[in-house]
PDB file of C-alpha atoms and ligand atoms in Angstrom:
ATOM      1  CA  UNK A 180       7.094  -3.024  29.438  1.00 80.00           C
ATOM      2  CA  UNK A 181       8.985  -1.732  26.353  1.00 93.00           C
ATOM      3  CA  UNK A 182       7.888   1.600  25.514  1.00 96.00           C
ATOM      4  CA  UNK A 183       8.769   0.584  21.687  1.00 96.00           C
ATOM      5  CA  UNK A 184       6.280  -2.259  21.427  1.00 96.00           C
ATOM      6  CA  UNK A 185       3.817  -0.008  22.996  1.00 97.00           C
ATOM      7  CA  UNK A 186       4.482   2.809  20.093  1.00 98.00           C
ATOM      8  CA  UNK A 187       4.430   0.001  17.588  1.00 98.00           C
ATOM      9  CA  UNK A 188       1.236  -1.293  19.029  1.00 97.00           C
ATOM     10  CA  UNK A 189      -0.605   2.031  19.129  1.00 98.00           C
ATOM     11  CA  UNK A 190       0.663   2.977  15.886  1.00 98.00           C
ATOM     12  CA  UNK A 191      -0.723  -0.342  13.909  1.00 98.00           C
ATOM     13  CA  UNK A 192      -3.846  -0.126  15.814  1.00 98.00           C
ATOM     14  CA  UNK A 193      -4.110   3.778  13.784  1.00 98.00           C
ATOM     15  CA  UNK A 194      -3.973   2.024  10.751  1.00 98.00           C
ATOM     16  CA  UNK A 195      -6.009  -1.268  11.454  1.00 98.00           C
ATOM     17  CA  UNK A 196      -9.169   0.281  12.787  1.00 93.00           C
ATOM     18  CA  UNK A 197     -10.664  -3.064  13.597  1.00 97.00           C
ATOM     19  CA  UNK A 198      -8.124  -4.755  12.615  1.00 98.00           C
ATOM     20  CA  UNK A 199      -8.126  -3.882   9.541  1.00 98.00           C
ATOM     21  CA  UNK A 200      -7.476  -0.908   6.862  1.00 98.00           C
ATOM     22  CA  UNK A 201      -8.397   0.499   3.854  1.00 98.00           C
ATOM     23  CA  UNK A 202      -5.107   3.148   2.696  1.00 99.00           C
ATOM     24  CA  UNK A 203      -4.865   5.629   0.248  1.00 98.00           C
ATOM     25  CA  UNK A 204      -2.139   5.502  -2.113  1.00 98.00           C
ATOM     26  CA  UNK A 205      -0.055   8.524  -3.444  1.00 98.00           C
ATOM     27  CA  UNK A 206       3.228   7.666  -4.186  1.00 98.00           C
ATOM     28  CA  UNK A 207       2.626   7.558  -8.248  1.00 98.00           C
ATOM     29  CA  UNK A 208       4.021  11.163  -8.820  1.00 97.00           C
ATOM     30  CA  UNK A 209       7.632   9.654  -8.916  1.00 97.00           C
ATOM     31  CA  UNK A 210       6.419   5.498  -9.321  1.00 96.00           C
ATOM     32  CA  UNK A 211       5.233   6.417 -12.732  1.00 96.00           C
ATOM     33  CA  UNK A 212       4.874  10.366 -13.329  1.00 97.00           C
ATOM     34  CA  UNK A 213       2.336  12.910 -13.226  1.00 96.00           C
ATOM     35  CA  UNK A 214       1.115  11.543 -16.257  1.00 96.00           C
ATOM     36  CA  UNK A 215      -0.827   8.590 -13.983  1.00 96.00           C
ATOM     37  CA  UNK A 216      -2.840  12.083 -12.323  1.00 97.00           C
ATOM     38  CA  UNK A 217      -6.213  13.087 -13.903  1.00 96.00           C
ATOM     39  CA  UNK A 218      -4.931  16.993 -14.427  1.00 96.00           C
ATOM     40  CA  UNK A 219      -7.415  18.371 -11.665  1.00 96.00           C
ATOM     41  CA  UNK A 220      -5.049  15.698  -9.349  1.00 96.00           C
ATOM     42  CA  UNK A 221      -1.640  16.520 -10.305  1.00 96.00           C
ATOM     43  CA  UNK A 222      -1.285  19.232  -6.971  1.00 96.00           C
ATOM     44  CA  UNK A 223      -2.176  16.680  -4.364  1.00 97.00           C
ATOM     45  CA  UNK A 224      -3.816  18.802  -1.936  1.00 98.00           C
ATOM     46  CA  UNK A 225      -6.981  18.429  -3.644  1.00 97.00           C
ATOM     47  CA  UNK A 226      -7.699  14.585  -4.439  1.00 98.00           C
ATOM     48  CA  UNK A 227      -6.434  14.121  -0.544  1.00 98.00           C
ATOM     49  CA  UNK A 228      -9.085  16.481   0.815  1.00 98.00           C
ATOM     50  CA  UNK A 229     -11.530  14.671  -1.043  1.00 98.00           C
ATOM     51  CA  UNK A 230     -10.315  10.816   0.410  1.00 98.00           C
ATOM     52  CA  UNK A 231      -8.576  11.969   4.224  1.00 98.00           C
ATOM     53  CA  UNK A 232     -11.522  11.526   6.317  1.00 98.00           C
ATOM     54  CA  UNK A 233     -12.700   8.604   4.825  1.00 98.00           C
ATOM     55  CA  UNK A 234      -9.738   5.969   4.739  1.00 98.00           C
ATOM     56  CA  UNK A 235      -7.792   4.997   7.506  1.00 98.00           C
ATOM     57  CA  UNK A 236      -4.368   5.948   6.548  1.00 98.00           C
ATOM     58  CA  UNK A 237      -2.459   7.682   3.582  1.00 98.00           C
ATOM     59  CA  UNK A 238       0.600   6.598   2.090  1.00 99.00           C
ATOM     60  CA  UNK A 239       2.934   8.797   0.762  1.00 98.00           C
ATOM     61  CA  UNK A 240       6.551  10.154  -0.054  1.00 98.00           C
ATOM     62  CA  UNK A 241       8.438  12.220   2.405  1.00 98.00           C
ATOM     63  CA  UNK A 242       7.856  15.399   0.425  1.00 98.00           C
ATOM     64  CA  UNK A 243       4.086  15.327  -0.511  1.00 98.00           C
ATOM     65  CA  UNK A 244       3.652  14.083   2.806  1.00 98.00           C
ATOM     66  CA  UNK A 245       5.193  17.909   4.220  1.00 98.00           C
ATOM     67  CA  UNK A 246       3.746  19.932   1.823  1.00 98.00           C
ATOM     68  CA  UNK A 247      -0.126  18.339   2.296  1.00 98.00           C
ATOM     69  CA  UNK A 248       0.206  17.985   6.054  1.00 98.00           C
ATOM     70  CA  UNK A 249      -2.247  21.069   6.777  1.00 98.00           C
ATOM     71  CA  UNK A 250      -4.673  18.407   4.598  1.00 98.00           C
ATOM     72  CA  UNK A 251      -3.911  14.942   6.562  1.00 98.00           C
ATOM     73  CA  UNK A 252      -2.831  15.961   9.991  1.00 98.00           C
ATOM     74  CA  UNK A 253      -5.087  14.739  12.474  1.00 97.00           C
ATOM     75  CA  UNK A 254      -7.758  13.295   9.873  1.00 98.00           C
ATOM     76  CA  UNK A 255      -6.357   9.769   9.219  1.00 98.00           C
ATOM     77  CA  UNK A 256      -2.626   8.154   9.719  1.00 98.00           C
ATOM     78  CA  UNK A 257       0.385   8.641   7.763  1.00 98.00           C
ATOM     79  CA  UNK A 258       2.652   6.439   6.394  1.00 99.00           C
ATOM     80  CA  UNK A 259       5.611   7.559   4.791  1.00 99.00           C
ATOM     81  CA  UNK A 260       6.982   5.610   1.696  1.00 98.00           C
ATOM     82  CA  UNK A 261      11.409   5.730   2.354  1.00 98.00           C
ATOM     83  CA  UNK A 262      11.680   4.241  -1.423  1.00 98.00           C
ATOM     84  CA  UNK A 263      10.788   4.758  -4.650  1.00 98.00           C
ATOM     85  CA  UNK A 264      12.639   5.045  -8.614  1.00 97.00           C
ATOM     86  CA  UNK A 265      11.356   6.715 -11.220  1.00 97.00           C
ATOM     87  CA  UNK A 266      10.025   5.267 -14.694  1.00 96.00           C
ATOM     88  CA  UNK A 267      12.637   7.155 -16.893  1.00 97.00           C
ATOM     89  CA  UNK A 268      14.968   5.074 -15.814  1.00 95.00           C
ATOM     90  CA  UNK A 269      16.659   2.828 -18.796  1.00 94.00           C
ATOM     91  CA  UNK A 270      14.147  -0.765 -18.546  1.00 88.00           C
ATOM     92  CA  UNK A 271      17.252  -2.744 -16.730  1.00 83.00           C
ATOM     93  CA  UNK A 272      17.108  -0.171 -13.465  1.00 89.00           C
ATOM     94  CA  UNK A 273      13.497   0.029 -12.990  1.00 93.00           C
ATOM     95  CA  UNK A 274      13.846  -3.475 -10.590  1.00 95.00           C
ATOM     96  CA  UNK A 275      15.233  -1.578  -8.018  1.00 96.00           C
ATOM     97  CA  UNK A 276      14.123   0.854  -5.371  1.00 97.00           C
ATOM     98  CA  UNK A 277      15.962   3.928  -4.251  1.00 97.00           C
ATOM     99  CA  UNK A 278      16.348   5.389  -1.176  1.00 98.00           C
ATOM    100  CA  UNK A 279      13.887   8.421  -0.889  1.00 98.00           C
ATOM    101  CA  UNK A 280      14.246   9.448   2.554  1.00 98.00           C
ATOM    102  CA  UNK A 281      14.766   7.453   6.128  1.00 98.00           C
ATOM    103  CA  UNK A 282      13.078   6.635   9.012  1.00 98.00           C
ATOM    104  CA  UNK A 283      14.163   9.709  10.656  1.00 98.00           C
ATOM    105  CA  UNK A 284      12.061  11.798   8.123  1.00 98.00           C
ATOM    106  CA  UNK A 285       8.806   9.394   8.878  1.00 98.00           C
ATOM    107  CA  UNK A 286       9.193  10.245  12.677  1.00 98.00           C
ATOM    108  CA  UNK A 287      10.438  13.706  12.112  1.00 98.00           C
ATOM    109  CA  UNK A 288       6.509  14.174   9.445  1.00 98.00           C
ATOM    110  CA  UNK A 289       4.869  12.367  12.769  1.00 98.00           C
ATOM    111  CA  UNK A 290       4.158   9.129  11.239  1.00 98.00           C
ATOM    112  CA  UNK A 291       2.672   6.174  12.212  1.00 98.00           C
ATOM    113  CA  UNK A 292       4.200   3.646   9.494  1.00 98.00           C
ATOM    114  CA  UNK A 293       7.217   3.699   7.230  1.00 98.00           C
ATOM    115  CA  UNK A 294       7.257   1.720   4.268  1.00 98.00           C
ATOM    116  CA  UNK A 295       9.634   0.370   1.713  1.00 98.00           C
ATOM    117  CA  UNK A 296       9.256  -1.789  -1.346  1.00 98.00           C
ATOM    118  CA  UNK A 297      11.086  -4.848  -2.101  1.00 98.00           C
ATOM    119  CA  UNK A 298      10.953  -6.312  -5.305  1.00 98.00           C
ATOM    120  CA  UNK A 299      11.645 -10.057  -4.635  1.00 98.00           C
ATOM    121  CA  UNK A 300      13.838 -11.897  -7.560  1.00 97.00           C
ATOM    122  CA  UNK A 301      14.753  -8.729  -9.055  1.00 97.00           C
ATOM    123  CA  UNK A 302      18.931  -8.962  -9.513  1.00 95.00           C
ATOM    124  CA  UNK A 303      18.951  -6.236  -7.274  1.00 96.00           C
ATOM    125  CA  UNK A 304      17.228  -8.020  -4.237  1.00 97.00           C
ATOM    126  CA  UNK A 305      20.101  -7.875  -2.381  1.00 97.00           C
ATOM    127  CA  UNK A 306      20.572  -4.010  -2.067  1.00 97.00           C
ATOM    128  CA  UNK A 307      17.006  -3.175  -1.622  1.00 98.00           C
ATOM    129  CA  UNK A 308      17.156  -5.808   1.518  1.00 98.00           C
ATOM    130  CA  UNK A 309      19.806  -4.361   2.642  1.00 98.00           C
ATOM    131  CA  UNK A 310      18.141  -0.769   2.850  1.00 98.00           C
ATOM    132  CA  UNK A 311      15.056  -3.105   4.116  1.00 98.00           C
ATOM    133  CA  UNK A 312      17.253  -4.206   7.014  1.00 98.00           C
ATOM    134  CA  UNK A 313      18.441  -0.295   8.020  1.00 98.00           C
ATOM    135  CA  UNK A 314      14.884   0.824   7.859  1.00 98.00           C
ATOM    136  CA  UNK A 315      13.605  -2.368   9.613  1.00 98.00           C
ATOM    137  CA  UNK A 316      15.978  -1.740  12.471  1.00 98.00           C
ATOM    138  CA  UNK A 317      15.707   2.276  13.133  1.00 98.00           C
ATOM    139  CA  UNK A 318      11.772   1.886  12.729  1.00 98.00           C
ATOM    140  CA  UNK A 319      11.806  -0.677  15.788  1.00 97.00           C
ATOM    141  CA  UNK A 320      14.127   1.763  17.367  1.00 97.00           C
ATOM    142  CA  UNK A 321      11.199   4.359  17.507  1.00 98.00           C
ATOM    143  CA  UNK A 322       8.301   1.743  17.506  1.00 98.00           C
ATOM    144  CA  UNK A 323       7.149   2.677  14.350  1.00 98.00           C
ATOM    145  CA  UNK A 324       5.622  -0.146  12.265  1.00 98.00           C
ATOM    146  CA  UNK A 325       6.904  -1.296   8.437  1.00 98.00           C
ATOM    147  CA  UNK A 326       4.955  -2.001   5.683  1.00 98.00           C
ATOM    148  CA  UNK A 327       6.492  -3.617   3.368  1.00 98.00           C
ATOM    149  CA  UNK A 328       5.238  -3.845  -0.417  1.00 98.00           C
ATOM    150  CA  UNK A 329       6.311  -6.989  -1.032  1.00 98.00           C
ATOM    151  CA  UNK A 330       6.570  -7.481  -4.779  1.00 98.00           C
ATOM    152  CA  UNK A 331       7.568 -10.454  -6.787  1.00 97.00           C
ATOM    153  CA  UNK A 332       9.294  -9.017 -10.500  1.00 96.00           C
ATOM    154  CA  UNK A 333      12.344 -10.018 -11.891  1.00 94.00           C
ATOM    155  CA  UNK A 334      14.044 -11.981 -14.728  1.00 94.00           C
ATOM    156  CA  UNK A 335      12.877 -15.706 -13.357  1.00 93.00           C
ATOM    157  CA  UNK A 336       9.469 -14.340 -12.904  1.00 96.00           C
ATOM    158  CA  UNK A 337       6.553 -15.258 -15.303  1.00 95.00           C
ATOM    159  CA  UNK A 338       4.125 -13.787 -13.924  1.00 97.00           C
ATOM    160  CA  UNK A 339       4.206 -11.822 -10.954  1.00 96.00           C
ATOM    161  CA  UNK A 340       0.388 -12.711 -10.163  1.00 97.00           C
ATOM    162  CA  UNK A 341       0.911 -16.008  -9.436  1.00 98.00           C
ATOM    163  CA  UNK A 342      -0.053 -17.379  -6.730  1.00 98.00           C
ATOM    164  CA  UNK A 343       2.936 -19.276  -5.892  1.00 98.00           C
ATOM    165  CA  UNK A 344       5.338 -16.355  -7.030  1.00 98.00           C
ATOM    166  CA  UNK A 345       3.183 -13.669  -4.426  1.00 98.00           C
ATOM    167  CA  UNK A 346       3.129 -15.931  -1.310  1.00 98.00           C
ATOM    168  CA  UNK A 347       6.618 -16.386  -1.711  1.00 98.00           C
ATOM    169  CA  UNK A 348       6.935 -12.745  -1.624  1.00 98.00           C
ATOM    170  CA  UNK A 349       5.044 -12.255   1.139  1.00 98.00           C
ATOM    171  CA  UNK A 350       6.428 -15.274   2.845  1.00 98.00           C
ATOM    172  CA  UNK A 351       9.721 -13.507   2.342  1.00 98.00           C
ATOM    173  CA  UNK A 352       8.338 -10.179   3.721  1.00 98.00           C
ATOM    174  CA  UNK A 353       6.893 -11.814   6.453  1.00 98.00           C
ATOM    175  CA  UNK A 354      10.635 -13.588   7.341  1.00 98.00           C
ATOM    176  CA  UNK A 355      12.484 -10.396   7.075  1.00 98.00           C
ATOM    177  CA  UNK A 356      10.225  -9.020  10.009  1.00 98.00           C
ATOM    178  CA  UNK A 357       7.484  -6.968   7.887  1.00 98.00           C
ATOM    179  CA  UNK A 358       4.797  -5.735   9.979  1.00 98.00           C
ATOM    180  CA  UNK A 359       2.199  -4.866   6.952  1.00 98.00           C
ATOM    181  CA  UNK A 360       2.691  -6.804   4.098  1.00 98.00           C
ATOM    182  CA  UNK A 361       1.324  -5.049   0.692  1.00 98.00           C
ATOM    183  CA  UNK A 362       1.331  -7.651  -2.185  1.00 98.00           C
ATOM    184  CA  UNK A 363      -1.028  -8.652  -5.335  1.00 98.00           C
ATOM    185  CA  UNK A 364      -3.886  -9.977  -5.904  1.00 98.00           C
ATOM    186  CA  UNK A 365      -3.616 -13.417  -7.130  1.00 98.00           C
ATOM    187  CA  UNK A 366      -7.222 -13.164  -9.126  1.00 98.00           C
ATOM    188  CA  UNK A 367      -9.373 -16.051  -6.707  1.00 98.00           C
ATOM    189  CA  UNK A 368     -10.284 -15.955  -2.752  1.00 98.00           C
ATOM    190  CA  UNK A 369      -9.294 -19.195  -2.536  1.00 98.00           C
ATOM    191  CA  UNK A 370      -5.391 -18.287  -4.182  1.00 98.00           C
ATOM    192  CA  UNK A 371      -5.485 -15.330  -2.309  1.00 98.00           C
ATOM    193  CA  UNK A 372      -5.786 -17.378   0.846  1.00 98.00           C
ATOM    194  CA  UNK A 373      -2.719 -18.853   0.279  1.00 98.00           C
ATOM    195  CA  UNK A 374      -0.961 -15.987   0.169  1.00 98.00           C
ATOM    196  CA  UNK A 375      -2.438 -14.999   3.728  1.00 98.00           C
ATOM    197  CA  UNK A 376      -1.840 -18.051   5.113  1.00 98.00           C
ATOM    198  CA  UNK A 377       1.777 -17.996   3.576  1.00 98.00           C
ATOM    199  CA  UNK A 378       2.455 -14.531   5.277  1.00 98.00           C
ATOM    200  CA  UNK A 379       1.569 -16.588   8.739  1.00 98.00           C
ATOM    201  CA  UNK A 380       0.187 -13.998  10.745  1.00 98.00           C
ATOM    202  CA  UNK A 381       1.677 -10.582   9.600  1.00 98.00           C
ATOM    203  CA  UNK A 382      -1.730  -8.815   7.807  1.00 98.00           C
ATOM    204  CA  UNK A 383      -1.798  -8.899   4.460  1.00 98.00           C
ATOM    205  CA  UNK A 384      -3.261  -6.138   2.186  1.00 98.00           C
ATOM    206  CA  UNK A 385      -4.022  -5.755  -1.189  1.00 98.00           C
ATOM    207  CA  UNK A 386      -2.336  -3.559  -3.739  1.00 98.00           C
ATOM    208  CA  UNK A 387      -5.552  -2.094  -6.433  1.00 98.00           C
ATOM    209  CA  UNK A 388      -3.302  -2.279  -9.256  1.00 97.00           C
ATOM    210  CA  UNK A 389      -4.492  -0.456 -12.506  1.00 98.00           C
ATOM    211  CA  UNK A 390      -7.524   0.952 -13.035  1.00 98.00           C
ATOM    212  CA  UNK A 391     -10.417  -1.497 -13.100  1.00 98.00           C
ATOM    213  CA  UNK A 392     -13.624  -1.295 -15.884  1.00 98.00           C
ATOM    214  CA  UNK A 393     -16.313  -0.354 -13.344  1.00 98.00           C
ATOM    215  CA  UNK A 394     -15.751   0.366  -9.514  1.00 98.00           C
ATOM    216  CA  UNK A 395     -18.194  -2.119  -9.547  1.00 98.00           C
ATOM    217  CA  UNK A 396     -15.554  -5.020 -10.565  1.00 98.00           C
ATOM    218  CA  UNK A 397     -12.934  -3.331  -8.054  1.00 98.00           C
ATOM    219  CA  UNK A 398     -15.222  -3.455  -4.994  1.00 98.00           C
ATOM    220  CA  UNK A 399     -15.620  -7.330  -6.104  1.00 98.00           C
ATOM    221  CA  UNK A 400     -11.840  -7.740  -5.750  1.00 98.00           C
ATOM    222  CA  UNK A 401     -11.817  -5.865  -2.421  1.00 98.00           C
ATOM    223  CA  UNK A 402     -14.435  -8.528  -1.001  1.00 98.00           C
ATOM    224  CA  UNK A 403     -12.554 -11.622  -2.467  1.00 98.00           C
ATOM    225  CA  UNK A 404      -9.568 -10.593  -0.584  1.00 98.00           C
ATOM    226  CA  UNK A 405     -11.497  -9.575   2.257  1.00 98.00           C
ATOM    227  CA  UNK A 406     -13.224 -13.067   2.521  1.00 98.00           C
ATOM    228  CA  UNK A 407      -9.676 -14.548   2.071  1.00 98.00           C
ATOM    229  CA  UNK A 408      -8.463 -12.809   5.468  1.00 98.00           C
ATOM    230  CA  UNK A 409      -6.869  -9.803   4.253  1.00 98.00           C
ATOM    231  CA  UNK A 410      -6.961  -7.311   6.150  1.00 98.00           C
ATOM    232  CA  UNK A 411      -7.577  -4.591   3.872  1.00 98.00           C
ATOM    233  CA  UNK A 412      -6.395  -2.607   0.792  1.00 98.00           C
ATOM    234  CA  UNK A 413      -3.949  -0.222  -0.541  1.00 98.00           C
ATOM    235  CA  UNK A 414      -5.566   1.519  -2.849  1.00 98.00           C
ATOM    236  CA  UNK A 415      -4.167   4.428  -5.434  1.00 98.00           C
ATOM    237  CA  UNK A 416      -5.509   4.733  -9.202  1.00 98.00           C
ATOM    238  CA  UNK A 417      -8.669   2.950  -8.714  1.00 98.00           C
ATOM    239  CA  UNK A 418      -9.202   5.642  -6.180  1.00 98.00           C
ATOM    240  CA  UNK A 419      -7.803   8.847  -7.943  1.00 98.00           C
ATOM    241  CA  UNK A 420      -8.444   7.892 -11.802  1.00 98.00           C
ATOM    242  CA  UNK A 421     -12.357   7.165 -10.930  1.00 97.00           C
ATOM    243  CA  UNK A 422     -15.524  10.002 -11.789  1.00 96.00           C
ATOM    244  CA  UNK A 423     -15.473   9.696  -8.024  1.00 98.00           C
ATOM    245  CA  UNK A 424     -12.703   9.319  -5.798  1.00 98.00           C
ATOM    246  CA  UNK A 425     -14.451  10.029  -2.823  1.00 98.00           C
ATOM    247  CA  UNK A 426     -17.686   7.436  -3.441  1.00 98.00           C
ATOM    248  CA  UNK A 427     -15.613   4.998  -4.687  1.00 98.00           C
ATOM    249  CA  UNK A 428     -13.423   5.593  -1.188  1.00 98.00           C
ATOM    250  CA  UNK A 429     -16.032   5.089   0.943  1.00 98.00           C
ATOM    251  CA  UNK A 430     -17.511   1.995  -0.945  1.00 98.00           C
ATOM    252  CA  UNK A 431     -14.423   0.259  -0.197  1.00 98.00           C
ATOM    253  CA  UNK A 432     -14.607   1.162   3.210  1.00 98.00           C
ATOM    254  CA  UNK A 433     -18.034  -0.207   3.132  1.00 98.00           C
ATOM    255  CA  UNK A 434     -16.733  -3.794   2.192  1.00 98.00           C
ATOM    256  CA  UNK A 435     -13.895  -3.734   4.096  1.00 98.00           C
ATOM    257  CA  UNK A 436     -15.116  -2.421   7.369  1.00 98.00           C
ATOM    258  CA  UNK A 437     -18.559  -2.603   7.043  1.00 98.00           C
ATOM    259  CA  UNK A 438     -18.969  -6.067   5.283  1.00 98.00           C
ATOM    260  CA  UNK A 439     -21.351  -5.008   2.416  1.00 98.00           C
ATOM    261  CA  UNK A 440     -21.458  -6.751  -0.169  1.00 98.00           C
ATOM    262  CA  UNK A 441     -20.165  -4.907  -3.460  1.00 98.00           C
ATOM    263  CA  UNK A 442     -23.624  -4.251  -5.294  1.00 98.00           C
ATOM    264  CA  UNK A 443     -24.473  -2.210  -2.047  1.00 98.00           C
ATOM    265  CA  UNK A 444     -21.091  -0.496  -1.440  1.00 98.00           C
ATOM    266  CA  UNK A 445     -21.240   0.820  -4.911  1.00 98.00           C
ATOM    267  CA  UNK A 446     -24.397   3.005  -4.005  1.00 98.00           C
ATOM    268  CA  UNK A 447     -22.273   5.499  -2.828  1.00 98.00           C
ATOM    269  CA  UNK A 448     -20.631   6.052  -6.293  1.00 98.00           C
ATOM    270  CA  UNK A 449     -21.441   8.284  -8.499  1.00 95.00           C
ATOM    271  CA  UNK A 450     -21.655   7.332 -11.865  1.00 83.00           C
TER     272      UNK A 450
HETATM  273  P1  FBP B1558      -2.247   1.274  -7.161  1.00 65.17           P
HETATM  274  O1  FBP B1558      -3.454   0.962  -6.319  1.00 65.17           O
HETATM  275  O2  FBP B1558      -2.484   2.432  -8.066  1.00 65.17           O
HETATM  276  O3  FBP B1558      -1.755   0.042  -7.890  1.00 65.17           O
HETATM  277  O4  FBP B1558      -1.129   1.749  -6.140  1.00 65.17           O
HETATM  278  C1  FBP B1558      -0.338   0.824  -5.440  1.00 65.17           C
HETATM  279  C2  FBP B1558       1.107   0.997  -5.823  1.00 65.17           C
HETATM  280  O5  FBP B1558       1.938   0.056  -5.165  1.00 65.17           O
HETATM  281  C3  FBP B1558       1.631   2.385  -5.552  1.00 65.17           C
HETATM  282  O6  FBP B1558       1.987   2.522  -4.221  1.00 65.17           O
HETATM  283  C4  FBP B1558       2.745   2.482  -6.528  1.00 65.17           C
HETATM  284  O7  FBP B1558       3.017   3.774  -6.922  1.00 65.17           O
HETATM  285  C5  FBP B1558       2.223   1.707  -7.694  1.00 65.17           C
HETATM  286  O8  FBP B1558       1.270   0.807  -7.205  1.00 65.17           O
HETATM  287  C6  FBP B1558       3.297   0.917  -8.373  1.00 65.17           C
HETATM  288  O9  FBP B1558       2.777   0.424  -9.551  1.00 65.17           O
HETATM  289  P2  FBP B1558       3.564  -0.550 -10.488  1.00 65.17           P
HETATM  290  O10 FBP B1558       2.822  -1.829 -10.386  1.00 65.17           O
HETATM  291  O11 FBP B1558       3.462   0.042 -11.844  1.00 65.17           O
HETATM  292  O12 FBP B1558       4.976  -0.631 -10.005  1.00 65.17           O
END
């Protein structure tokens, strides 16, 4: 038997405890600048001691990823995010994704995912499949699965929510050989569905998005996506810019892996 689908098998199963996951996400330092951090955040070392044993995996860029591994290692999985651009760009460059470090760097930080982001219609599509493609193909070289945050933004694009616009994109994530597919919520179970069924087998999970009014209303997101087959969350500000990263942490964990229903999950924030 290959050794590299065993990797890539062990590997996913890290991240999908039970088939499914519930990930931290800390890639916003550089997505959209420190400003996104409440300022007891901005060092990362202390929001992910508060979240690292209670999700299943953390996603982040090559460099936070070395300089918090004394927090993560051996607590929950890594996956390291190989792209990323920064919002000081000028508006017309902010469609496309940079390299921000390779495969080699994932395996090299002991990771058990890469990711990269495509944004689908965006007019540069083509480059950020291309570095899709090298990452694609040097992750199955060391079994190592990709996630790929599949997002729908461009020009032709209304509205990126749609739920015709985010199956496509995940139907097109799913085609060019994702393993994880992170997309957005399309605002219904039954849309959502869709986009699960549209992805054909590859699991689906949800991006939070911005901040939500209560953790209440979040957790009641989490549950519609859960219901429509998702198989779990990626999860950054509604985590970090909440009175309480860590209850609000485990109360998606709680509808995600435990199957309680929202108004009981959110017992373990505190308000
Ligand atoms: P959130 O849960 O905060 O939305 O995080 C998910 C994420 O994809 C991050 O990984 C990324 O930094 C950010 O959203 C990108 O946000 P935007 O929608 O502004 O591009």
């Amino acid at each position: 038997m290959s050794y590299r689908f065993i990797g890539k098998k062990l590997r996913l199963g890290r991240i999908l405890r039970d088939d499914k996951a519930v990930v931290f996400a800390f890639d916003h330092g550089v997505e959209h600048g420190p400003k996104d951090f409440p300022e007891q955040y901005v060092n990362p070392k202390k929001i992910l001691s508060l979240v690292v044993d209670v999700v299943d995996a953390v996603m982040l860029l090559p460099g936070v990823a070395a300089l918090t591994s004394d927090i993560w290692a051996g607590k929950t999985a890594l996956i390291v995010k190989v792209t990323s651009k920064t919002s000081l760009r000028p508006e017309e460059s902010r469609l496309l994704q940079s390299p921000f470090g390779t495969v080699e760097d994932a395996v090299a930080l002991g990771a058990d995912a890469v990711a990269a982001t495509v944004y689908w219609g965006s007019r540069q599509e083509d480059s950020m499949l291309r570095y899709w493609v090298e990452v694609k193909n040097s992750a199955e070289y060391y079994g190592l699965p990709c996630l790929q945050l599949a997002y729908p933004r461009g020009p032709a694009i209304k509205n990126r929510y749609d739920v015709e616009i985010v199956r496509y994109g995940a139907r097109a994530a799913a085609e060019s050989g994702a393993d994880l597919i992170k997309t957005y919520y399309t605002g219904s179970t039954e849309t959502f569905r869709r986009v699960v069924e549209a992805a054909s087998g590859v699991p689906v999970l949800m991006s939070g998005g911005a901040r939500a009014k209560t953790p209440l209303d979040f957790l009641k997101v989490v549950k519609s996506v859960m219901d429509a087959d998702a198989q779990g969350v990626v999860v950054g500000r509604n985590i970090f810019q909440s009175v309480d990263p860590r209850g609000v942490a485990r109360a998606i964990v709680a509808v995600v892996h435990e199957g309680l229903e929202p108004e009981e999950a959110v017992e373990y924030v505190r308000t």
